[in-house]
Short mmCIF file of C-alpha atoms in Angstrom, two decimals:
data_model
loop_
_atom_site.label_atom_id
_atom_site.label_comp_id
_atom_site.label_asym_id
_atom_site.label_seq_id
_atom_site.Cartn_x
_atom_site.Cartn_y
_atom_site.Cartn_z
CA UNK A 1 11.47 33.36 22.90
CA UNK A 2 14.14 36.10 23.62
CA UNK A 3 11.83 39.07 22.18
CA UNK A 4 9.06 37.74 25.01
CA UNK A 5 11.28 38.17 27.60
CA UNK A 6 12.47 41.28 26.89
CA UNK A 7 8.79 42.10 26.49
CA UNK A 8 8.09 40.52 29.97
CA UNK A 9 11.18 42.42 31.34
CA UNK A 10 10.35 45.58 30.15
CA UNK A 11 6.70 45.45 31.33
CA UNK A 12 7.06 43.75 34.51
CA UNK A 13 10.16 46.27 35.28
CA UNK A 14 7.45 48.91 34.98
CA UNK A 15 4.77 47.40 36.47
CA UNK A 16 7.03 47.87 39.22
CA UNK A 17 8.37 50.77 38.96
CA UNK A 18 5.71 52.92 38.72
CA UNK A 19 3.87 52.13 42.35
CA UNK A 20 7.40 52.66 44.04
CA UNK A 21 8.95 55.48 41.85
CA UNK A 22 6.44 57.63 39.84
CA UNK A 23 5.35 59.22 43.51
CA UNK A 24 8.58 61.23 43.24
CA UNK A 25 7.67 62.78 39.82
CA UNK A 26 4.55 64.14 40.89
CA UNK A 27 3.45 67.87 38.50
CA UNK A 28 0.40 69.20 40.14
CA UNK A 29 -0.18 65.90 41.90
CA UNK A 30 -0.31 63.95 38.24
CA UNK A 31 1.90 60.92 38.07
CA UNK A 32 3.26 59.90 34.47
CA UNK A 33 1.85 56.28 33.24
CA UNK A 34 4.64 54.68 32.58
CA UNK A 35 2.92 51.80 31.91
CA UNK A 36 1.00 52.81 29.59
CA UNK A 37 3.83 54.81 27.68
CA UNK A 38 5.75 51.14 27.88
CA UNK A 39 2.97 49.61 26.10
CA UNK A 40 2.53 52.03 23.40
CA UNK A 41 6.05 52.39 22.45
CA UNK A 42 6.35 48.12 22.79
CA UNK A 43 3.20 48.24 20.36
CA UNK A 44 4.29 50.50 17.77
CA UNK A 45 7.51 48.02 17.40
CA UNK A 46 4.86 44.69 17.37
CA UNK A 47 2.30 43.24 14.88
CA UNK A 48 -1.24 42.79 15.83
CA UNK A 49 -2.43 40.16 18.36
CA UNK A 50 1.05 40.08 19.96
CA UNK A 51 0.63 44.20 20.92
CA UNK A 52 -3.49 42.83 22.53
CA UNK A 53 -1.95 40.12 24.50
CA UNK A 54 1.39 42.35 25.75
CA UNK A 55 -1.11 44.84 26.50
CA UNK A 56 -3.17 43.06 28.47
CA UNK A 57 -0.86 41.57 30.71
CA UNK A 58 0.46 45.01 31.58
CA UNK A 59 -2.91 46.10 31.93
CA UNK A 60 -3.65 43.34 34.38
CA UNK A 61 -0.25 44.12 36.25
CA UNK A 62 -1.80 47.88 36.84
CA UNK A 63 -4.98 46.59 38.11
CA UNK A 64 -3.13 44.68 40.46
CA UNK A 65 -2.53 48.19 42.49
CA UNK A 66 -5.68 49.61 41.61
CA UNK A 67 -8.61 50.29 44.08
CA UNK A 68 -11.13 49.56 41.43
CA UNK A 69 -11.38 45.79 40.96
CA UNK A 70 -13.30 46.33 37.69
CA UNK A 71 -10.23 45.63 35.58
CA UNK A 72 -10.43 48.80 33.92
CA UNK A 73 -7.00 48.77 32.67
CA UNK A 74 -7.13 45.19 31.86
CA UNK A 75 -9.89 45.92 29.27
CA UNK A 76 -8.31 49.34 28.34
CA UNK A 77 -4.44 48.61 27.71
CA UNK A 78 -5.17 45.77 24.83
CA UNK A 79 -7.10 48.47 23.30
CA UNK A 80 -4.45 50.92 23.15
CA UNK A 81 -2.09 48.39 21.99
CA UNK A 82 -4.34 47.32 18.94
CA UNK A 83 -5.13 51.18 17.91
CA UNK A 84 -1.36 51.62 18.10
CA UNK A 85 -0.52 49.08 15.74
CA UNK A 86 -3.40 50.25 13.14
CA UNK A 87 -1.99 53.77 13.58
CA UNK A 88 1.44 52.56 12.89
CA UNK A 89 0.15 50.49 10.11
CA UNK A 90 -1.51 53.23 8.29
CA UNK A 91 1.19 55.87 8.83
CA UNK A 92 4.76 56.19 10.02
CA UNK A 93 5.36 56.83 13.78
CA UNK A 94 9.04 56.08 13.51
CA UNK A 95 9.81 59.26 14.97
CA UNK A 96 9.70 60.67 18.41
CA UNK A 97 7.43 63.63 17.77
CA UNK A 98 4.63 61.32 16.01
CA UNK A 99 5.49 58.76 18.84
CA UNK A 100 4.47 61.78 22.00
CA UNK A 101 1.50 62.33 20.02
CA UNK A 102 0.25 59.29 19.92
CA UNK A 103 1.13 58.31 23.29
CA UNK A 104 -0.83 62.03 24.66
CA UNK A 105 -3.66 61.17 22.55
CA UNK A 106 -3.73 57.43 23.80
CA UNK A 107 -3.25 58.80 27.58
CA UNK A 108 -6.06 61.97 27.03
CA UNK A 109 -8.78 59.02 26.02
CA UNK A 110 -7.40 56.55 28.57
CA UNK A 111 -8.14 59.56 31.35
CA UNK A 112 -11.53 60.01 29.83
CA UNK A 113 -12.97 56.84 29.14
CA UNK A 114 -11.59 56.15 32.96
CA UNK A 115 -13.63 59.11 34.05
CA UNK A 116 -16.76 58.04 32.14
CA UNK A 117 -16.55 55.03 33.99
CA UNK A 118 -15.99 56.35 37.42
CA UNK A 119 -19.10 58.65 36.94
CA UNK A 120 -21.46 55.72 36.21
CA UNK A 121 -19.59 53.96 39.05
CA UNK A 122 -20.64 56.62 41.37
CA UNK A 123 -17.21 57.41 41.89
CA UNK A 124 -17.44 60.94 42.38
CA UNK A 125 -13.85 62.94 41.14
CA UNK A 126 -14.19 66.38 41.32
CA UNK A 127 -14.64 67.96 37.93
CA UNK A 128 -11.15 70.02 38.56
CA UNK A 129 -9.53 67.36 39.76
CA UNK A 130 -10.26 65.43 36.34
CA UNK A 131 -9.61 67.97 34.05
CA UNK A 132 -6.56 68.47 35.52
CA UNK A 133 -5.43 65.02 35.70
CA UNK A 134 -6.89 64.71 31.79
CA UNK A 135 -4.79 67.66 30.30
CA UNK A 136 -1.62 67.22 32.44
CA UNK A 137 -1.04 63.73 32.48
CA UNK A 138 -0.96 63.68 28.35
CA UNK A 139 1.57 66.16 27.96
CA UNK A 140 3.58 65.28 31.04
CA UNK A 141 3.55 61.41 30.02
CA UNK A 142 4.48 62.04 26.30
CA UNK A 143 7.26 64.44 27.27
CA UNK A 144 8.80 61.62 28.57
CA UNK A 145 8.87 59.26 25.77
CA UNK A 146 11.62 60.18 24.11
CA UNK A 147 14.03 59.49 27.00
CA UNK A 148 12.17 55.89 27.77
CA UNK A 149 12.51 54.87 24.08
CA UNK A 150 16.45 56.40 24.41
CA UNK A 151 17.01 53.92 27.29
CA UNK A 152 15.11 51.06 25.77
CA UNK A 153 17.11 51.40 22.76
CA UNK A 154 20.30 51.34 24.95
CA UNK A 155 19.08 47.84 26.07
CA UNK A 156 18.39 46.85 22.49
CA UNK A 157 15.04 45.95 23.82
CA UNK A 158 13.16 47.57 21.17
CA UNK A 159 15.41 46.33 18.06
CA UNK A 160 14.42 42.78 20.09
CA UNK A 161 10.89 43.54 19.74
CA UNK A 162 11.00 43.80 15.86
CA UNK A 163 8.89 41.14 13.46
CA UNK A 164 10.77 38.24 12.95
CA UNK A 165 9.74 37.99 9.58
CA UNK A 166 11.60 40.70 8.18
CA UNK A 167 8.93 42.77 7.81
CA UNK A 168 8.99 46.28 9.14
CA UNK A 169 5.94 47.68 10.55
CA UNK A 170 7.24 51.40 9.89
CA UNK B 1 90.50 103.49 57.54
CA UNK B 2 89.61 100.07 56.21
CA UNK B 3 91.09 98.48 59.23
CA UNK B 4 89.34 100.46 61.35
CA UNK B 5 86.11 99.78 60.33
CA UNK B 6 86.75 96.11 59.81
CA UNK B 7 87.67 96.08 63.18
CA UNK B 8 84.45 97.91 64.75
CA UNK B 9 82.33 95.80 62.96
CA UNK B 10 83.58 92.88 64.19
CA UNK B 11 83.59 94.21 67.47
CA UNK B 12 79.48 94.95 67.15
CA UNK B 13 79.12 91.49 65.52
CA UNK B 14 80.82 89.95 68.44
CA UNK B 15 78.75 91.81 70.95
CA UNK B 16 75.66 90.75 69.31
CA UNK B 17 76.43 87.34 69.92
CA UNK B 18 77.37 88.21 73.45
CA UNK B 19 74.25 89.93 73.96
CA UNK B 20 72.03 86.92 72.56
CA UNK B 21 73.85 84.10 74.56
CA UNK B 22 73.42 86.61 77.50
CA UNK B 23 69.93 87.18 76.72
CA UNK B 24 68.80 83.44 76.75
CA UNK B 25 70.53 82.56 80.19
CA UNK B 26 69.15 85.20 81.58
CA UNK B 27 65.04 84.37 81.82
CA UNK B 28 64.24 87.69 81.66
CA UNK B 29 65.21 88.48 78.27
CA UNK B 30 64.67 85.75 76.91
CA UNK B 31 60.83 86.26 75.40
CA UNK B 32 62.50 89.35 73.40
CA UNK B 33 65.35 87.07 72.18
CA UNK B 34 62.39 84.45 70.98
CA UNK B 35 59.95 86.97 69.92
CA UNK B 36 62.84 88.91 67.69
CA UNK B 37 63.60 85.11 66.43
CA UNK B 38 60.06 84.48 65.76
CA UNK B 39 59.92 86.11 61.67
CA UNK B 40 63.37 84.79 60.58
CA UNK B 41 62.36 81.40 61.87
CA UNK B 42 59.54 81.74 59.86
CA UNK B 43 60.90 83.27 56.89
CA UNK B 44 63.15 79.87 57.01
CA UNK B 45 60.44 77.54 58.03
CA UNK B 46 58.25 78.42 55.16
CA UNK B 47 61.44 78.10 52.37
CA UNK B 48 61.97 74.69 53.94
CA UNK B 49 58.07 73.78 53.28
CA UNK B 50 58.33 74.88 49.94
CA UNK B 51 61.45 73.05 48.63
CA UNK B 52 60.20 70.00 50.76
CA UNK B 53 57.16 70.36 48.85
CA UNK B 54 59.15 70.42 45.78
CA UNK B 55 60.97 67.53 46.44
CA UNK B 56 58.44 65.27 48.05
CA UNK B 57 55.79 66.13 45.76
CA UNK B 58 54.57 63.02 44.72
CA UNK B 59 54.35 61.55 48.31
CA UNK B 60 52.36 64.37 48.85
CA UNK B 61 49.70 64.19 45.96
CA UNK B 62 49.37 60.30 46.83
CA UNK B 63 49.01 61.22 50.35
CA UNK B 64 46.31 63.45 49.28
CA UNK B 65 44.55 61.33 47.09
CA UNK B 66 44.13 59.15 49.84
CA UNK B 67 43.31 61.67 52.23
CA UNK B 68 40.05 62.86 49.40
CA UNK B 69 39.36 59.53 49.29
CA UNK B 70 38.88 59.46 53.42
CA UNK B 71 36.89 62.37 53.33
CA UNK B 72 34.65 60.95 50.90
CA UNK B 73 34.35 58.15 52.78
CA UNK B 74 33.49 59.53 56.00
CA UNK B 75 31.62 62.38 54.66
CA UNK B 76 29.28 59.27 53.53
CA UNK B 77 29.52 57.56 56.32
CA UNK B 78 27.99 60.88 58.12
CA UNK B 79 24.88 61.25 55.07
CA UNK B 80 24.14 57.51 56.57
CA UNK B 81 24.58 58.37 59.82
CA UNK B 82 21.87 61.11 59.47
CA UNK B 83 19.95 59.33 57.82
CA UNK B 84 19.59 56.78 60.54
CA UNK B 85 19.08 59.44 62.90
CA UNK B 86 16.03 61.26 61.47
CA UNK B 87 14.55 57.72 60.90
CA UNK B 88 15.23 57.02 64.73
CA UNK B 89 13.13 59.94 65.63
CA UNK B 90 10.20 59.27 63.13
CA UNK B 91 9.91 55.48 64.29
CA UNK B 92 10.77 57.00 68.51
CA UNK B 93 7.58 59.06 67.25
CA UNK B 94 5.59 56.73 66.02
CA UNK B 95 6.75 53.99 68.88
CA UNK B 96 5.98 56.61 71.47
CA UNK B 97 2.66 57.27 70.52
CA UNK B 98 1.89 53.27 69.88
CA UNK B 99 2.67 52.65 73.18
CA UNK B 100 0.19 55.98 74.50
CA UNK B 101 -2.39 54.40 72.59
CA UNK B 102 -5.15 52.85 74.20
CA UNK B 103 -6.46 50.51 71.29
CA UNK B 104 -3.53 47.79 69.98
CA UNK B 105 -2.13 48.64 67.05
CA UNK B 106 -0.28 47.15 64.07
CA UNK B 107 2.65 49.45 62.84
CA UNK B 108 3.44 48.77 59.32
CA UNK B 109 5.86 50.64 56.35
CA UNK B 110 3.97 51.75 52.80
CA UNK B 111 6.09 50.02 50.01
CA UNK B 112 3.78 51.28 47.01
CA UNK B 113 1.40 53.97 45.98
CA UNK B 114 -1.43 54.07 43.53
CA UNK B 115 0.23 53.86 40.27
CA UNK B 116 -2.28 55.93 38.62
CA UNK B 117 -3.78 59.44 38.98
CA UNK B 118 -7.56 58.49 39.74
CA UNK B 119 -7.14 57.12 42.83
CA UNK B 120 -5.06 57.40 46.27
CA UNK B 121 -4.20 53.81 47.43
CA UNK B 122 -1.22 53.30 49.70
CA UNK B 123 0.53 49.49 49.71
CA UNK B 124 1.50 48.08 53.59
CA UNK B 125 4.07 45.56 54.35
CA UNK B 126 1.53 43.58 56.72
CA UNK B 127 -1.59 41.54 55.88
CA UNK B 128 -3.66 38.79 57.40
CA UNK B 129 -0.88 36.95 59.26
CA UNK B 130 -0.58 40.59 61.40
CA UNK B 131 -4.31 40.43 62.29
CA UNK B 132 -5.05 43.00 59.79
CA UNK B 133 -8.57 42.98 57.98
CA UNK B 134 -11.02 44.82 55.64
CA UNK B 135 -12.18 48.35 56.98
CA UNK B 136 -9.67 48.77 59.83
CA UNK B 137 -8.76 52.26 60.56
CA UNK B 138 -5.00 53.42 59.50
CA UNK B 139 -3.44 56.24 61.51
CA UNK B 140 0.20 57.63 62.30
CA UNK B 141 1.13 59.65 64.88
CA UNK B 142 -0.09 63.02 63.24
CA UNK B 143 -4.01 61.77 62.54
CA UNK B 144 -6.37 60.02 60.62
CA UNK B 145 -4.81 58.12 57.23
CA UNK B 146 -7.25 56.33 55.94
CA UNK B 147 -8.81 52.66 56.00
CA UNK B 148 -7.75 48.73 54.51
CA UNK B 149 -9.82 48.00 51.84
CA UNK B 150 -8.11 44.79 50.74
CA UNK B 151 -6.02 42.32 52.44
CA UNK B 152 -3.93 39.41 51.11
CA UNK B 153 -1.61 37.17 53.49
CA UNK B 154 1.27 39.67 53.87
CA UNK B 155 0.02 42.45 51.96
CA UNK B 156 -2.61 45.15 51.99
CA UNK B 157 -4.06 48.27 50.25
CA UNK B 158 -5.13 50.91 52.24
CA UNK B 159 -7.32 54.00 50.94
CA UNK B 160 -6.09 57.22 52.11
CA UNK B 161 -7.99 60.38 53.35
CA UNK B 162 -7.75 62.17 49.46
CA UNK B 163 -9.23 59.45 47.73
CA UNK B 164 -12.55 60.05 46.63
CA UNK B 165 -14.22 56.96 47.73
CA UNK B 166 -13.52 57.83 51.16
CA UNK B 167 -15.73 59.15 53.70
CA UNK B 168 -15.49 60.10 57.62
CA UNK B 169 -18.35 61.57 59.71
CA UNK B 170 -16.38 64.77 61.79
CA UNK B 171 -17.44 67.50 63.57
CA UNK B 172 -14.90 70.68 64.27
CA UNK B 173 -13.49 70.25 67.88
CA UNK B 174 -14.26 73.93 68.93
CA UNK B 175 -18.18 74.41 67.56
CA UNK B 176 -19.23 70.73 67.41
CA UNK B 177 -20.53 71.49 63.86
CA UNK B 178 -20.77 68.16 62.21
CA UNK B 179 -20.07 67.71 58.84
CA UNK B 180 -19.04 64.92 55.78
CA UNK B 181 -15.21 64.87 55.09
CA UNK B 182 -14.02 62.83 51.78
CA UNK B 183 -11.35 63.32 49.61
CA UNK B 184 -10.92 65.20 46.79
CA UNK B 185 -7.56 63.49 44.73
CA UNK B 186 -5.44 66.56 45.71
CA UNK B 187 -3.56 67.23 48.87
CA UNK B 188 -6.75 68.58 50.74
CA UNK B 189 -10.10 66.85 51.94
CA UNK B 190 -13.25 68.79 51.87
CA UNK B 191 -15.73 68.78 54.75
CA UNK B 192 -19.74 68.93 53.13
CA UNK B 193 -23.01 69.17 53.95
CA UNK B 194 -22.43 72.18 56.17
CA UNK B 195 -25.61 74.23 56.78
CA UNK B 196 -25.34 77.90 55.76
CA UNK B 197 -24.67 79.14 59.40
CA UNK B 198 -22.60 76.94 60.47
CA UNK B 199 -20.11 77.71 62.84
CA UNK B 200 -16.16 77.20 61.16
CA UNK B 201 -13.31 79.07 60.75
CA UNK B 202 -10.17 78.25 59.40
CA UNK B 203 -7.88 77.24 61.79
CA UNK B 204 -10.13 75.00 63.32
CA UNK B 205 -9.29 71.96 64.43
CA UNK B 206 -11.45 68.41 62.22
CA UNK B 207 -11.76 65.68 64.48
CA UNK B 208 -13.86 62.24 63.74
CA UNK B 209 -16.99 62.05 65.42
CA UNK B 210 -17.27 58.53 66.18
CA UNK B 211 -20.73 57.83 63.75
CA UNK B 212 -19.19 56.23 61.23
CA UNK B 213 -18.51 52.79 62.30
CA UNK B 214 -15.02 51.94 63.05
CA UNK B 215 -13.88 55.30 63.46
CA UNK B 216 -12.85 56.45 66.60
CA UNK B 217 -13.86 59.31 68.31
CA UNK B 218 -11.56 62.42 68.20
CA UNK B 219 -8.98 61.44 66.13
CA UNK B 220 -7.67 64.34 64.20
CA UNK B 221 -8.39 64.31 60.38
CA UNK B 222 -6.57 67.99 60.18
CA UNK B 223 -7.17 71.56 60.62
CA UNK B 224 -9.51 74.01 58.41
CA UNK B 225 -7.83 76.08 55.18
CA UNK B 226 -10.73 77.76 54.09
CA UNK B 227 -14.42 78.07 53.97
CA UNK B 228 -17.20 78.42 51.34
CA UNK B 229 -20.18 78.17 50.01
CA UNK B 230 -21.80 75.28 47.57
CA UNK B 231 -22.40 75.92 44.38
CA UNK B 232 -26.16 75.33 44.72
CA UNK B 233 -25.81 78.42 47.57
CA UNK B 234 -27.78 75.07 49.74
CA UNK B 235 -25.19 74.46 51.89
CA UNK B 236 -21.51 75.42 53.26
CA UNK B 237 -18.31 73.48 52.30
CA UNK B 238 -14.93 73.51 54.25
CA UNK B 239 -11.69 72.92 52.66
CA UNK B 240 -9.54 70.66 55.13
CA UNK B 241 -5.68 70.27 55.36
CA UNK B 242 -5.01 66.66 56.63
CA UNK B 243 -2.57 66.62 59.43
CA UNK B 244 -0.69 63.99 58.47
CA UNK B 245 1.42 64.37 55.40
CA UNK B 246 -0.22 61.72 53.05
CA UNK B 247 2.14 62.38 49.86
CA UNK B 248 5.03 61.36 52.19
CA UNK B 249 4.25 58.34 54.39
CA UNK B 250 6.70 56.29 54.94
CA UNK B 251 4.81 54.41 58.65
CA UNK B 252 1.60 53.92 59.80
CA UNK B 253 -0.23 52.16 62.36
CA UNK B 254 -3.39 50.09 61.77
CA UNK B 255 -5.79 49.97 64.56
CA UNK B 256 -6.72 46.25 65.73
CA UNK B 257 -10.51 46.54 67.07
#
């Protein structure tokens, strides 16, 4: 019950945060996902079905502020989640350089399968503009992993957010 | 020999004194008498300081402290202060130009952006309850913003100029040229479907043209940055710089038809 709340916290903290805040932290006019960084590093510390349903709640909390209603990020984010876990599950992403590449690769494909969909949407984003948003907001997002997972550890959320069952994932 | 000079000197010291009680009775002399006064005083004044400083030292560093502490305090109080003040002449600006408006109009403060990078969504303190609906037309007191695309009871999204979804119908105030201005995700719009001889320059002034429905005519979108040519060589393109800063809103004003 505790480890849910601290899940809750954590994602509806950035839910949040990153509508009010991430405006500020603007690189070439790419925003970090926060978000999406949140739910990678929560998945890589959670088994299987608990990382789809976490993930899908924070996707549904980004779609909240989206202009889209598809739900693109509520389809999207449980995704992640579950190729998170199978990553962690086949090799160790204990780490914070394995961690930033994970979460660049996870934020590269969540730009591009985004894009896809815009395009058959006939949502039309400048080519430029895409690219740019594609390679920067990787990089720029995992860069700042390591100092979310430093101040998640400083709450002891992540140690929270461990199997019960003794178990360690990695 | 000795009492000779023992006795002149006390003679001269004696006539000094004479000279100096003289000298301050009689008005005259006595700015001399001060002025020659003036760097022994001193010399005195500033040995006093220092051995009161000595002795009352640690009245003086709490004394100090406190005073820092004042400073800091006030020097706070001042941040605020301007703070206040350069938020009294955006909302003057904005109140100013509400009031010169001939359509009524709904002002209202952004509390959220688009959290992600595809699209450029702005989040308004005022919803149904204010009279606002779908498709009304958002401006501040620079120009054109954008439009509400979704409303809840006190809540609603509005799409700014940059997003790519958006569209206005504008023609350039000096040459009438009409042309298509949408956004582009960056921090300038683009003007299309201009024909190859069209008549822009940069520097010209982007103004709605009143087709598109709900749109005003001659509200100002922004000025022109640049000019070019499509990539299919069909047609022109402009590059647009919106006059209103839309990374930075902090009020707008929603126009009640």
């Amino acid at each position: 019950m505790r480890r849910r709340i601290i899940l809750l916290s954590i994602i509806l903290f950035f839910a949040l945060f990153e509508p009010v805040w991430t405006g500020y932290l603007r690189v070439f006019s790419v925003k970090p996902d926060i978000l999406l960084l949140s739910v990678v590093l929560t998945a890589a510390f959670l088994n299987f079905w608990e990382a789809v349903f976490w993930g899908m709640i924070a996707g549904f909390l980004k779609d909240i502020f989206s202009v889209y209603g598809i739900g693109i990020n509520t389809l999207l984010f449980p995704v992640w989640s579950a190729v998170v876990v199978r990553i962690s599950r086949k090799m160790t992403i204990d780490d914070d350089y394995a961690l930033m590449a994970v979460a660049a690769i996870v934020v590269f494909f969540n730009g591009a399968v985004c894009r896809f969909i815009f395009s058959l949407s006939d949502r039309d984003i400048p080519f430029g503009v895409s690219l740019r948003v594609m390679l920067i907001s990787p990089v720029y997002t995992a860069v700042l992993l390591p100092i979310l997972r430093k101040w998640l550890n400083y709450f002891k959320c992540l140690e929270s957010c461990r199997k019960n069952t003794g178990e360690e994932i990695f | 020999m000795f009492n000779f000079k023992r006795k002149s000197s006390g003679f001269i010291a004696a006539g000094c004194i004479l000279l100096f009680l003289f000298a301050n009775v009689i008005p005259g002399l006595r700015a001399p008498s001060l002025n020659i006064c003036k760097y022994p005083l001193s010399l005195l004044n500033s040995v006093r300081r220092e051995i009161g400083g000595m002795v009352f030292y640690r009245r003086n560093l709490i004394e100090n402290i406190k005073l820092k502490e004042e400073i800091n305090a006030l020097n706070r109080k001042i941040n605020d202060f301007q703070e206040i003040s350069i938020e009294n002449k955006r909302l003057t600006q904005l109140l100013s130009f509400k009031q010169n408006s001939p359509s009524k109009v709904v002002a209202a403060r952004v509390i959220a952006h688009s959290p992600d990078n595809w699209s450029s969504v702005i989040v308004i303190d005022k919803g149904r309850t204010s009279g606002i609906r779908e498709g009304l037309v958002v401006i501040n007191h620079l120009g054109l913003v954008g439009r509400v695309i979704e409303t809840s009871i006190a809540a609603s999204k509005v799409m700014l100029m940059n997003d790519p979804d958006f569209g206005v119908s504008a023609i350039d105030q000096r040459s009438r040229q009409e042309g298509l201005v949408v956004g582009g995700l960056g921090n300038l719009l683009i003007m299309k479907y201009l024909p190859r001889d069209c008549d822009i320059e940069a520097g010209d002034t982007i103004i709605t043209s009143g087709f598109t429905e709900r749109y005003p005519k001659g509200m100002l979108i922004g000025a022109v940055y640049e000019t070019g040519q499509e990539f299919s060589g069909l047609s022109n393109y402009a590059v647009i710089k919106p006059a209103a800063d839309l990374a930075s809103l902090e009020e707008v004003l929603v126009i009640i038809v």
